[in-house]
Structure formats: structure tokens, C-alpha cells
């Protein structure tokens, strides 16, 4: 019986989808996985490639394929979670691929019934050359609140769903879903971490993020930058409401507020000077400076600077 549902949202990735699926099919342990492929209204040849792929592997009964109208990656992931029949969920973007040993490496932690297993990501070019290994803290199993406290100031990929094996029950028990916004990962993954009873962080680079030429800026336009800032504030407001409903400690509530506050403050640097004042008003309205806790002398200085002048605070960072 499969233990992991690998959810693969597909939108116009015909150039890359076969390599992605090969990495799932060619796992060193094969009977632990069901692959859920969801075509989110692609307009390229993705559907044809997927159908041919399934036909080629028709003897494999662990591939499930769905097609639907385009709704975006958040709703597509939620759709996949609903269709998943296994205890654990793994998200893989259809233009990326995973290490062939990923399931084998994760399996011992599944046997120990951990809620979350975090692994590492490396950025690669289209031919597989490694461009960057993204560092982050590693640790033995610990409760989610303690893990978040260790991760939120050190881990550059804390909120990426693609670097976690996640127990499905965390979604269903707390009615957690990805929201159809920019930074939907930012709005959800930190909350998942906090409610987890057990998390381990591995020192294994198991996810390959394909860095297409110019992909960092391919979707950049200033209107989207504004929308992303608005969405971050929506996620912040939702976080404030959510942490009052879930059972987590005072320190954990402080930590997640600090994490969201710092992320939103840094996004101010992406705005034009004439737009910053509007968003500074929104930040002040939410009294985010109160979220910076004085746990050492450095934090005391940061809090004073933040309360005096947000723009000066950002320059000093």
C-alpha cells in the first residue's frame, strides 16, 4: 500500500514534465508512492505528453491523472490533497525533479510516524549543472514549535512546500488550504510547522529546482509587486486570527509574528519610494513594531529603530 501521494500541478510545462515524471517513476523504492498529476488548463502540449507518458507506463497502477480548468497552483494543490489516499503528501512542481533516492531516504522517518520531514533543495540549470545548494539548519526530530524557533531566522526556504514531506492529517485536522494569492506558501507552511508534533530536518539535497534562463525576472512587473505586498498583508491578518485558534505556546506565537513582520518589512524594499508611505501606514496600523521582541541588545536597537523610522530601519538592514 502506498504511503506517499506526490502531487504534481502542471501548467504549460511540456518542455520539462517528462523529466519530472521520470524522477518519480525511477525511485529506488516504487511501491510506496501514488503519483497525482493535475493538468491545470495547460494550453501547450503538456496534456499530450502526459497521456503518452501514462500509456508508456500503463502497467503502473500508481499514476492518477486529472485535468481541470486553469485555477492556479494553490487550488490545484488543494485539489491534489483532496484526491490523495495516503498518509503523507509530497509536492513537486512539474518543471522540477527529485533525486531518485528521495523516497528511500524519507521512508525510515515515515516508519517513525513523524509529521514533517524537511530536506534540502539545489538550484540547477536546464542541463542539470548545480548553480546553488541552498543551505539551512538540520536537526533531529523535535516538536514543531521548537523547530520553527530554530528555523525562522536561519532557513531561506522555510515556506517552500516542495522541500517537505507532510502528513496529510495536518491539512484536514486544521482545515488548512493554500490560498489563491501570491505567496500562498508564505501564508500556509509556517502554520503547518507550528502545529506539527514532530519535525526532522535532513542534510540531503533531494529536490532539484530548475532555474530557467531569466526565470527570476520573467514574471516581474511592478503591478504584481504591489499585489504581492497586498497579499502578504492578507496572510499576516489571517495568521493573527489563526494562531488564536490553534494550541501553541506564547513563544511560538511571538516567533511567527516576528517571521511575518520581518518578511513584510523586507518587501518594502521592492516598492518605489512614492509607494512606500502607503504600505508603512498599513504596517503601523497593524502595530507590527510591537512584534519585535527584546531578547537581546541587538533586538532592542532594532525595535527602537523600527518605532522611530521604518525607512531608516530598512536602510540599516
Short mmCIF file of C-alpha atoms in Angstrom, two decimals:
data_model
loop_
_atom_site.label_atom_id
_atom_site.label_comp_id
_atom_site.label_asym_id
_atom_site.label_seq_id
_atom_site.Cartn_x
_atom_site.Cartn_y
_atom_site.Cartn_z
CA UNK A 1 0.00 0.00 0.00
CA UNK A 2 1.33 3.43 -0.97
CA UNK A 3 2.41 5.77 1.82
CA UNK A 4 3.12 8.97 -0.13
CA UNK A 5 0.99 10.93 -2.60
CA UNK A 6 3.18 13.02 -4.89
CA UNK A 7 1.11 15.96 -6.14
CA UNK A 8 2.29 17.42 -9.46
CA UNK A 9 0.43 20.55 -10.67
CA UNK A 10 1.01 21.08 -14.40
CA UNK A 11 0.61 24.30 -16.34
CA UNK A 12 2.38 24.75 -19.68
CA UNK A 13 5.50 22.80 -18.74
CA UNK A 14 5.59 20.48 -21.74
CA UNK A 15 9.31 21.09 -22.10
CA UNK A 16 10.08 19.74 -18.63
CA UNK A 17 7.24 17.46 -17.49
CA UNK A 18 8.73 14.18 -18.72
CA UNK A 19 11.97 14.66 -16.77
CA UNK A 20 9.90 15.45 -13.70
CA UNK A 21 7.79 12.30 -14.08
CA UNK A 22 10.84 10.17 -14.82
CA UNK A 23 12.29 11.22 -11.47
CA UNK A 24 9.12 9.97 -9.77
CA UNK A 25 8.86 6.72 -11.71
CA UNK A 26 12.55 5.88 -11.26
CA UNK A 27 12.57 5.98 -7.47
CA UNK A 28 14.65 3.23 -5.87
CA UNK A 29 11.52 2.32 -3.86
CA UNK A 30 8.49 2.22 -6.17
CA UNK A 31 5.60 0.69 -4.25
CA UNK A 32 5.45 3.45 -1.64
CA UNK A 33 4.06 6.13 -3.97
CA UNK A 34 0.96 7.23 -5.82
CA UNK A 35 1.57 9.98 -8.38
CA UNK A 36 -1.22 12.52 -8.77
CA UNK A 37 -0.79 14.60 -11.94
CA UNK A 38 -3.16 17.52 -12.38
CA UNK A 39 -3.27 19.45 -15.64
CA UNK A 40 -4.38 22.92 -14.63
CA UNK A 41 -5.74 24.01 -18.02
CA UNK A 42 -2.45 23.96 -19.94
CA UNK A 43 -2.54 25.49 -23.42
CA UNK A 44 0.70 23.91 -24.66
CA UNK A 45 1.36 20.22 -25.36
CA UNK A 46 1.54 19.20 -21.69
CA UNK A 47 -1.67 17.12 -21.87
CA UNK A 48 -0.45 15.16 -24.88
CA UNK A 49 2.91 14.45 -23.25
CA UNK A 50 1.24 13.28 -20.03
CA UNK A 51 -1.18 10.99 -21.90
CA UNK A 52 1.68 9.45 -23.87
CA UNK A 53 3.66 9.03 -20.67
CA UNK A 54 0.79 7.25 -18.92
CA UNK A 55 0.31 4.99 -21.93
CA UNK A 56 4.01 4.14 -21.88
CA UNK A 57 3.69 3.19 -18.21
CA UNK A 58 0.21 1.68 -18.41
CA UNK A 59 1.29 -1.32 -16.36
CA UNK A 60 1.94 1.06 -13.48
CA UNK A 61 -1.26 1.41 -11.48
CA UNK A 62 0.06 4.17 -9.25
CA UNK A 63 -0.40 7.10 -11.66
CA UNK A 64 -3.60 9.12 -11.32
CA UNK A 65 -4.31 11.86 -13.84
CA UNK A 66 -6.82 14.70 -13.65
CA UNK A 67 -7.46 17.65 -15.91
CA UNK A 68 -9.36 20.78 -14.99
CA UNK A 69 -9.78 24.40 -15.98
CA UNK A 70 -6.99 26.79 -15.08
CA UNK A 71 -7.30 27.97 -11.48
CA UNK A 72 -3.68 28.43 -10.39
CA UNK A 73 -1.20 26.41 -8.37
CA UNK A 74 -2.88 26.96 -4.99
CA UNK A 75 -6.25 25.49 -5.95
CA UNK A 76 -4.51 22.76 -7.93
CA UNK A 77 -2.51 21.69 -4.87
CA UNK A 78 -5.71 21.74 -2.78
CA UNK A 79 -7.38 19.56 -5.43
CA UNK A 80 -4.47 17.12 -5.20
CA UNK A 81 -4.70 16.97 -1.40
CA UNK A 82 -8.39 16.03 -1.72
CA UNK A 83 -7.55 13.22 -4.15
CA UNK A 84 -4.64 11.86 -2.10
CA UNK A 85 -5.31 8.48 -0.47
CA UNK A 86 -2.07 8.08 1.50
CA UNK A 87 -0.92 9.29 4.94
CA UNK A 88 1.77 11.62 3.53
CA UNK A 89 1.96 14.26 0.82
CA UNK A 90 4.86 15.50 -1.30
CA UNK A 91 4.63 18.47 -3.68
CA UNK A 92 6.74 18.52 -6.84
CA UNK A 93 6.46 21.30 -9.42
CA UNK A 94 6.25 19.94 -12.96
CA UNK A 95 9.30 21.86 -14.22
CA UNK A 96 11.49 20.48 -11.41
CA UNK A 97 12.60 16.96 -10.49
CA UNK A 98 13.63 14.98 -7.44
CA UNK A 99 16.53 12.72 -6.51
CA UNK A 100 15.92 9.05 -7.36
CA UNK A 101 16.61 8.09 -3.74
CA UNK A 102 14.22 10.59 -2.15
CA UNK A 103 11.50 8.08 -1.16
CA UNK A 104 14.10 5.61 0.11
CA UNK A 105 15.68 8.30 2.31
CA UNK A 106 12.31 9.50 3.63
CA UNK A 107 10.93 6.03 4.35
CA UNK A 108 12.60 5.49 7.77
CA UNK A 109 11.03 8.72 9.03
CA UNK A 110 7.63 7.61 7.78
CA UNK A 111 8.11 4.41 9.75
CA UNK A 112 8.66 6.60 12.81
CA UNK A 113 5.36 8.42 12.13
CA UNK A 114 6.87 11.91 12.03
CA UNK A 115 4.55 14.74 10.98
CA UNK A 116 7.06 16.58 8.76
CA UNK A 117 10.37 15.76 7.15
CA UNK A 118 12.35 18.63 5.66
CA UNK A 119 15.08 18.11 3.09
CA UNK A 120 17.23 20.45 1.03
CA UNK A 121 16.96 21.99 -2.42
CA UNK A 122 19.57 22.79 -5.02
CA UNK A 123 19.12 25.10 -7.97
CA UNK A 124 20.19 23.58 -11.27
CA UNK A 125 20.26 24.77 -14.86
CA UNK A 126 18.35 23.05 -17.66
CA UNK A 127 21.17 20.58 -18.23
CA UNK A 128 21.43 19.60 -14.55
CA UNK A 129 24.50 21.62 -13.58
CA UNK A 130 24.28 22.72 -9.95
CA UNK A 131 24.04 26.51 -9.62
CA UNK A 132 23.46 26.74 -5.87
CA UNK A 133 22.97 24.49 -2.89
CA UNK A 134 20.52 26.28 -0.60
CA UNK A 135 21.76 25.94 2.98
CA UNK A 136 19.61 25.64 6.07
CA UNK A 137 19.66 24.21 9.60
CA UNK A 138 19.48 20.46 10.17
CA UNK A 139 18.25 18.80 13.34
CA UNK A 140 16.97 15.58 14.87
CA UNK A 141 13.22 15.15 15.43
CA UNK A 142 11.68 17.81 17.65
CA UNK A 143 8.29 19.38 18.26
CA UNK A 144 7.14 21.86 15.60
CA UNK A 145 7.20 24.94 17.83
CA UNK A 146 10.82 24.33 18.80
CA UNK A 147 11.77 23.56 15.20
CA UNK A 148 10.16 26.78 13.96
CA UNK A 149 12.06 28.75 16.61
CA UNK A 150 15.30 27.31 15.20
CA UNK A 151 14.33 27.73 11.55
CA UNK A 152 12.62 31.09 11.16
CA UNK A 153 15.75 33.22 11.35
CA UNK A 154 18.10 30.76 9.60
CA UNK A 155 16.22 28.89 6.89
CA UNK A 156 15.90 30.59 3.48
CA UNK A 157 13.34 28.06 2.27
CA UNK A 158 11.18 27.74 5.35
CA UNK A 159 7.93 28.35 3.47
CA UNK A 160 8.50 26.28 0.32
CA UNK A 161 6.13 23.27 0.29
CA UNK A 162 8.39 21.40 -2.15
CA UNK A 163 11.04 20.67 0.49
CA UNK A 164 8.75 18.91 2.94
CA UNK A 165 7.12 15.54 3.33
CA UNK A 166 3.87 16.45 5.11
CA UNK A 167 1.38 14.29 6.96
CA UNK A 168 -1.97 14.77 5.23
CA UNK A 169 -3.77 14.91 8.56
CA UNK A 170 -2.21 18.33 9.25
CA UNK A 171 -4.25 19.74 6.35
CA UNK A 172 -7.50 18.02 7.23
CA UNK A 173 -7.41 18.39 11.02
CA UNK A 174 -6.86 22.15 10.89
CA UNK A 175 -8.71 22.76 7.61
CA UNK A 176 -5.54 24.27 6.15
CA UNK A 177 -5.52 25.13 2.45
CA UNK A 178 -3.33 27.07 0.05
CA UNK A 179 -4.94 30.43 -0.69
CA UNK A 180 -5.23 31.65 -4.27
CA UNK A 181 -2.86 34.57 -3.79
CA UNK A 182 0.75 35.45 -4.41
CA UNK A 183 2.99 33.98 -1.71
CA UNK A 184 0.43 31.28 -0.91
CA UNK A 185 3.28 29.23 0.59
CA UNK A 186 4.18 32.08 2.95
CA UNK A 187 0.59 32.06 4.17
CA UNK A 188 0.42 28.35 4.99
CA UNK A 189 3.70 26.49 5.59
CA UNK A 190 4.74 28.38 8.79
CA UNK A 191 1.38 27.45 10.34
CA UNK A 192 1.84 23.79 9.36
CA UNK A 193 5.23 23.80 11.06
CA UNK A 194 3.83 25.17 14.30
CA UNK A 195 1.07 22.56 14.65
CA UNK A 196 3.36 19.61 13.85
CA UNK A 197 4.09 17.27 16.74
CA UNK A 198 7.40 16.18 15.22
CA UNK A 199 9.77 17.56 12.56
CA UNK A 200 13.18 16.44 11.37
CA UNK A 201 15.42 18.45 9.03
CA UNK A 202 17.81 16.43 6.87
CA UNK A 203 21.12 17.36 5.30
CA UNK A 204 20.18 15.70 1.99
CA UNK A 205 19.80 17.66 -1.25
CA UNK A 206 16.84 15.82 -2.76
CA UNK A 207 14.92 18.46 -4.73
CA UNK A 208 16.20 19.98 -7.97
CA UNK A 209 14.77 23.39 -8.75
CA UNK A 210 15.33 24.09 -12.44
CA UNK A 211 16.49 27.67 -12.89
CA UNK A 212 15.43 28.56 -16.42
CA UNK A 213 17.34 31.40 -18.04
CA UNK A 214 15.79 34.72 -16.94
CA UNK A 215 13.21 32.87 -14.82
CA UNK A 216 13.93 35.05 -11.79
CA UNK A 217 12.55 38.10 -13.57
CA UNK A 218 10.33 36.57 -16.23
CA UNK A 219 7.11 37.44 -14.38
CA UNK A 220 8.27 40.62 -12.76
CA UNK A 221 6.20 43.70 -13.30
CA UNK A 222 5.53 46.41 -10.80
CA UNK A 223 1.79 45.84 -10.55
CA UNK A 224 2.48 42.28 -9.45
CA UNK A 225 4.90 43.61 -6.85
CA UNK A 226 2.10 45.75 -5.43
CA UNK A 227 -0.29 42.78 -5.44
CA UNK A 228 2.29 40.62 -3.69
CA UNK A 229 2.58 43.22 -0.93
CA UNK A 230 -1.20 43.30 -0.53
CA UNK A 231 -1.31 39.51 -0.34
CA UNK A 232 1.42 39.41 2.29
CA UNK A 233 -0.71 41.66 4.49
CA UNK A 234 -3.71 39.37 3.89
CA UNK A 235 -1.60 36.40 5.02
CA UNK A 236 -0.43 38.35 8.07
CA UNK A 237 -4.00 39.16 9.10
CA UNK A 238 -5.03 35.53 8.60
CA UNK A 239 -2.05 34.35 10.66
CA UNK A 240 -3.05 36.61 13.57
CA UNK A 241 -6.55 35.10 13.57
CA UNK A 242 -5.32 31.52 13.12
CA UNK A 243 -2.80 31.42 15.96
CA UNK A 244 -5.57 32.35 18.38
CA UNK A 245 -7.50 29.23 17.34
CA UNK A 246 -4.70 26.66 17.47
CA UNK A 247 -2.95 25.40 20.57
CA UNK A 248 0.58 26.76 20.51
CA UNK A 249 2.69 28.41 23.19
CA UNK A 250 3.41 32.08 23.78
CA UNK A 251 6.96 31.86 22.42
CA UNK A 252 5.72 30.21 19.20
CA UNK A 253 3.17 32.99 18.70
CA UNK A 254 5.90 35.57 19.17
CA UNK A 255 8.21 33.78 16.72
CA UNK A 256 5.68 33.54 13.89
CA UNK A 257 4.76 37.21 14.32
CA UNK A 258 8.45 38.14 14.09
CA UNK A 259 8.85 35.98 10.98
CA UNK A 260 5.91 37.55 9.14
CA UNK A 261 6.83 41.06 10.25
CA UNK A 262 10.43 40.82 9.01
CA UNK A 263 9.31 39.31 5.69
CA UNK A 264 6.80 42.12 5.09
CA UNK A 265 9.27 44.82 6.10
CA UNK A 266 11.82 43.48 3.64
CA UNK A 267 9.24 43.50 0.85
CA UNK A 268 9.04 47.27 1.30
CA UNK A 269 12.44 47.45 -0.39
CA UNK A 270 10.82 46.22 -3.62
CA UNK A 271 8.46 49.21 -3.73
CA UNK A 272 9.08 52.54 -5.38
CA UNK A 273 9.80 55.34 -2.95
CA UNK A 274 6.49 57.08 -3.66
CA UNK A 275 4.53 53.93 -2.72
CA UNK A 276 6.31 53.07 0.50
CA UNK A 277 4.41 55.54 2.67
CA UNK A 278 1.07 53.86 1.90
CA UNK A 279 2.35 50.48 3.00
CA UNK A 280 4.16 51.90 6.01
CA UNK A 281 0.77 53.18 7.16
CA UNK A 282 -0.65 49.67 6.80
CA UNK A 283 2.24 48.25 8.81
CA UNK A 284 1.82 50.87 11.53
CA UNK A 285 -1.95 50.27 11.61
CA UNK A 286 -1.22 46.65 12.49
CA UNK A 287 1.34 47.76 15.12
CA UNK A 288 3.90 45.36 13.72
CA UNK A 289 6.75 47.03 15.57
CA UNK A 290 5.28 45.51 18.74
CA UNK A 291 6.08 42.09 17.31
CA UNK A 292 9.85 42.61 17.58
CA UNK A 293 10.70 41.15 20.96
CA UNK A 294 13.59 42.36 23.08
CA UNK A 295 15.54 39.17 23.73
CA UNK A 296 18.99 40.74 23.43
CA UNK A 297 20.66 44.13 22.93
CA UNK A 298 20.58 43.85 19.13
CA UNK A 299 16.83 43.31 19.13
CA UNK A 300 16.37 46.29 21.46
CA UNK A 301 18.18 48.52 18.96
CA UNK A 302 16.13 47.11 16.06
CA UNK A 303 12.87 47.73 17.89
CA UNK A 304 13.80 51.33 18.72
CA UNK A 305 14.84 51.99 15.11
CA UNK A 306 11.66 50.41 13.79
CA UNK A 307 9.44 52.51 16.04
CA UNK A 308 11.26 55.72 15.12
CA UNK A 309 11.55 55.37 11.35
CA UNK A 310 10.76 52.30 9.23
CA UNK A 311 12.64 53.60 6.16
CA UNK A 312 15.77 54.18 8.24
CA UNK A 313 15.40 50.70 9.73
CA UNK A 314 15.35 49.18 6.22
CA UNK A 315 18.44 51.13 5.17
CA UNK A 316 20.32 49.91 8.21
CA UNK A 317 19.46 46.27 7.36
#
